Amino acid sequence: MEPLLDEYTGLPVQLGDTLRAFARTVLTDLDTPNRTFVHTLVEDLRAAAWEQTDQHTLHYTLDNLRTVLGSAPSTAAGA
């Protein structure tokens, strides 16, 4: 799980980066007379990007879980 939720390179961060890049592309490349629609779409994409990037906090949850599991008594057979 840890590589998937890494605070710098995990999936939430990558998805946030992808959404921001898509928003930039829409803003510069979408040829439509309805610029209000384009700006609303870009704002929504950027908001979604922040929401996804905020999920990187799951990385810290894994750190906490690792700490708890590291301090728990062993339950392995023969221990």
Short mmCIF file of C-alpha atoms in Angstrom, two decimals:
data_model
loop_
_atom_site.label_atom_id
_atom_site.label_comp_id
_atom_site.label_asym_id
_atom_site.label_seq_id
_atom_site.Cartn_x
_atom_site.Cartn_y
_atom_site.Cartn_z
CA MET A 1 0.00 0.00 0.00
CA GLU A 2 2.73 2.45 0.87
CA PRO A 3 4.01 3.10 -2.67
CA LEU A 4 0.45 3.72 -3.86
CA LEU A 5 -0.13 6.34 -1.16
CA ASP A 6 3.32 7.92 -1.04
CA GLU A 7 3.07 11.60 -0.13
CA TYR A 8 5.19 12.69 -3.10
CA THR A 9 4.65 10.11 -5.86
CA GLY A 10 1.53 8.18 -4.88
CA LEU A 11 -1.64 7.84 -6.91
CA PRO A 12 -3.53 10.72 -5.24
CA VAL A 13 -0.70 13.13 -6.03
CA GLN A 14 -0.36 11.84 -9.59
CA LEU A 15 -4.11 12.13 -10.18
CA GLY A 16 -4.07 15.69 -8.82
CA ASP A 17 -1.20 16.57 -11.15
CA THR A 18 -3.04 15.01 -14.08
CA LEU A 19 -6.22 16.95 -13.34
CA ARG A 20 -4.27 20.22 -13.12
CA ALA A 21 -2.53 19.48 -16.43
CA PHE A 22 -5.89 18.69 -18.02
CA ALA A 23 -7.30 21.97 -16.68
CA ARG A 24 -4.40 23.87 -18.29
CA THR A 25 -5.01 22.06 -21.57
CA VAL A 26 -8.73 22.83 -21.50
CA LEU A 27 -8.04 26.48 -20.74
CA THR A 28 -5.57 26.92 -23.57
CA ASP A 29 -6.81 24.49 -26.23
CA LEU A 30 -10.58 24.23 -25.96
CA ASP A 31 -12.00 26.31 -28.77
CA THR A 32 -15.50 27.26 -27.73
CA PRO A 33 -17.39 30.54 -27.77
CA ASN A 34 -18.70 29.81 -24.28
CA ARG A 35 -15.69 30.92 -22.22
CA THR A 36 -17.80 30.97 -19.04
CA PHE A 37 -18.31 27.23 -19.42
CA VAL A 38 -14.57 26.73 -19.94
CA HIS A 39 -13.64 28.73 -16.84
CA THR A 40 -16.21 26.87 -14.74
CA LEU A 41 -14.87 23.55 -16.00
CA VAL A 42 -11.30 24.58 -15.22
CA GLU A 43 -12.26 25.69 -11.71
CA ASP A 44 -13.99 22.35 -11.12
CA LEU A 45 -10.97 20.41 -12.37
CA ARG A 46 -8.62 22.39 -10.15
CA ALA A 47 -10.88 21.87 -7.13
CA ALA A 48 -10.99 18.13 -7.85
CA ALA A 49 -7.20 18.12 -8.14
CA TRP A 50 -6.84 19.62 -4.65
CA GLU A 51 -9.31 17.11 -3.24
CA GLN A 52 -7.33 14.24 -4.74
CA THR A 53 -3.98 15.62 -3.62
CA ASP A 54 -5.32 15.95 -0.07
CA GLN A 55 -5.72 12.20 -0.03
CA HIS A 56 -1.95 11.94 0.36
CA THR A 57 -2.62 12.20 4.09
CA LEU A 58 -3.36 8.48 3.92
CA HIS A 59 0.42 8.14 3.76
CA TYR A 60 0.59 9.43 7.33
CA THR A 61 -2.10 6.96 8.37
CA LEU A 62 0.15 4.18 7.11
CA ASP A 63 3.03 5.62 9.14
CA ASN A 64 0.84 5.51 12.24
CA LEU A 65 -0.26 1.95 11.47
CA ARG A 66 3.36 0.89 11.01
CA THR A 67 4.21 2.39 14.41
CA VAL A 68 1.36 0.55 16.09
CA LEU A 69 2.19 -2.74 14.41
CA GLY A 70 5.88 -2.32 15.21
CA SER A 71 5.13 -1.92 18.90
CA ALA A 72 2.55 -4.71 19.06
CA PRO A 73 3.57 -8.04 20.60
CA SER A 74 4.50 -10.68 18.04
CA THR A 75 1.77 -13.16 17.11
CA ALA A 76 3.93 -15.29 14.84
CA ALA A 77 3.88 -19.06 15.40
CA GLY A 78 6.48 -20.09 17.94
CA ALA A 79 6.86 -16.60 19.37
#
